[in-house]
Each structure stands twice: as structure tokens, then as C-alpha cells.
Amino acid sequence: MSGAIVERVIRYVVTSIVDDTEAVEVTMIDQGEDRMLAEVKTAPGEMGRVIGRGGRVARAIRTVAQAAAEEEGLTVGVEFVD
């Protein structure tokens, strides 16, 4: 299981939010049996836009990522790395 669908979905959503789309990095890390972790990095100063007020945008991204992961038969966690 590669998490390719999850990675593309997260990259699409995050690049739609930030100004510096070239700085967006999404790294998929294998966490064992059918589990992946997606690490999301952005340009300095733009992580706040991705997390959103009270973490609302981050929660929405995690929800969409989990829906995409179900297509691949995975469970996914999303971590926002500054």
C-alpha cells in the first residue's frame, strides 16, 4: 500500500490554501500494517493558514485524507510539521 491517493489529495488541498505552492511537501511514512502517516510541510509562516483558526482546516484535511485512505484500504494520520 503506497498512500498515493492520500498524498495527491492532501497536496491538492494544501496547495489550494497556501501562496507558495512550490514549498509544499507531503511525505508518506509507512507505520506498519495498513497504516500510513502523512507529514505536511509548508513555507515558513504559512502553516497557520493550513491549520486554520482553532484547527478547523487541519481537522477538515484529516477527514478528507481518511476518506481517501479508505479507497486504498489504509488508515492514515496527518501531521503538520513546522
Coordinates of C-alpha atoms in Angstrom, one line a residue:
M1 CA 0.0 0.0 0.0
S2 CA 1.5 3.3 -1.1
G3 CA -0.8 6.0 0.0
A4 CA -0.5 7.7 -3.4
I5 CA -4.2 8.8 -3.5
V6 CA -3.9 10.2 0.0
E7 CA -0.7 12.1 -0.9
R8 CA -2.3 13.6 -4.0
V9 CA -5.5 14.7 -2.2
I10 CA -3.5 16.3 0.7
R11 CA -1.1 18.0 -1.7
Y12 CA -4.1 19.4 -3.7
V13 CA -5.9 20.8 -0.7
V14 CA -2.8 22.3 0.9
T15 CA -1.6 23.9 -2.3
S16 CA -5.0 25.4 -2.8
I17 CA -4.6 27.2 0.6
V18 CA -1.1 28.5 0.6
D19 CA 0.6 31.2 -1.5
D20 CA 4.0 29.4 -2.0
T21 CA 2.8 26.2 -3.6
E22 CA 6.4 25.1 -4.5
A23 CA 7.3 24.8 -0.8
V24 CA 4.5 22.3 0.0
E25 CA 6.0 18.9 0.9
V26 CA 3.8 15.8 1.6
T27 CA 5.8 12.8 2.8
M28 CA 4.1 9.4 3.3
I29 CA 5.6 7.3 6.1
D30 CA 4.8 3.6 6.4
Q31 CA 3.6 2.9 10.0
G32 CA 3.1 -0.8 9.7
E33 CA 0.2 -2.9 8.6
D34 CA -2.2 -0.8 6.5
R35 CA -1.3 2.4 8.4
M36 CA 0.4 5.5 7.0
L37 CA 1.5 8.9 8.3
A38 CA 1.4 11.9 6.1
E39 CA 3.8 14.7 7.1
V40 CA 2.9 18.1 5.7
K41 CA 5.4 20.9 5.4
T42 CA 4.9 24.4 4.0
A43 CA 6.9 27.6 3.6
P44 CA 7.7 29.4 6.9
G45 CA 4.7 31.5 8.0
E46 CA 2.1 29.6 6.0
M47 CA 1.4 26.7 8.4
G48 CA -1.1 28.9 10.3
R49 CA -3.3 29.1 7.1
V50 CA -3.2 25.3 6.8
I51 CA -4.1 24.7 10.4
G52 CA -6.8 27.4 10.5
R53 CA -8.5 29.1 13.4
G54 CA -8.9 26.6 16.2
G55 CA -7.6 23.8 14.0
R56 CA -10.7 23.7 11.8
V57 CA -8.9 23.5 8.5
A58 CA -6.5 20.8 9.8
R59 CA -9.4 18.7 11.0
A60 CA -11.0 19.0 7.6
I61 CA -7.8 18.0 5.9
R62 CA -7.6 14.9 8.2
T63 CA -11.2 14.0 7.4
V64 CA -10.6 14.2 3.6
A65 CA -7.3 12.3 3.9
Q66 CA -9.0 9.5 5.9
A67 CA -11.8 9.3 3.2
A68 CA -9.1 9.0 0.5
A69 CA -7.2 6.4 2.6
E70 CA -10.3 4.2 2.8
E71 CA -10.2 4.0 -1.0
E72 CA -6.7 2.4 -0.6
G73 CA -7.7 0.2 2.4
L74 CA -5.5 2.3 4.7
T75 CA -5.7 4.2 8.0
V76 CA -3.9 7.5 7.8
G77 CA -2.7 10.1 10.3
V78 CA -1.8 13.6 9.2
E79 CA 0.9 15.6 11.0
F80 CA 1.6 19.2 10.2
V81 CA 5.3 19.9 10.6
D82 CA 6.6 23.4 11.0

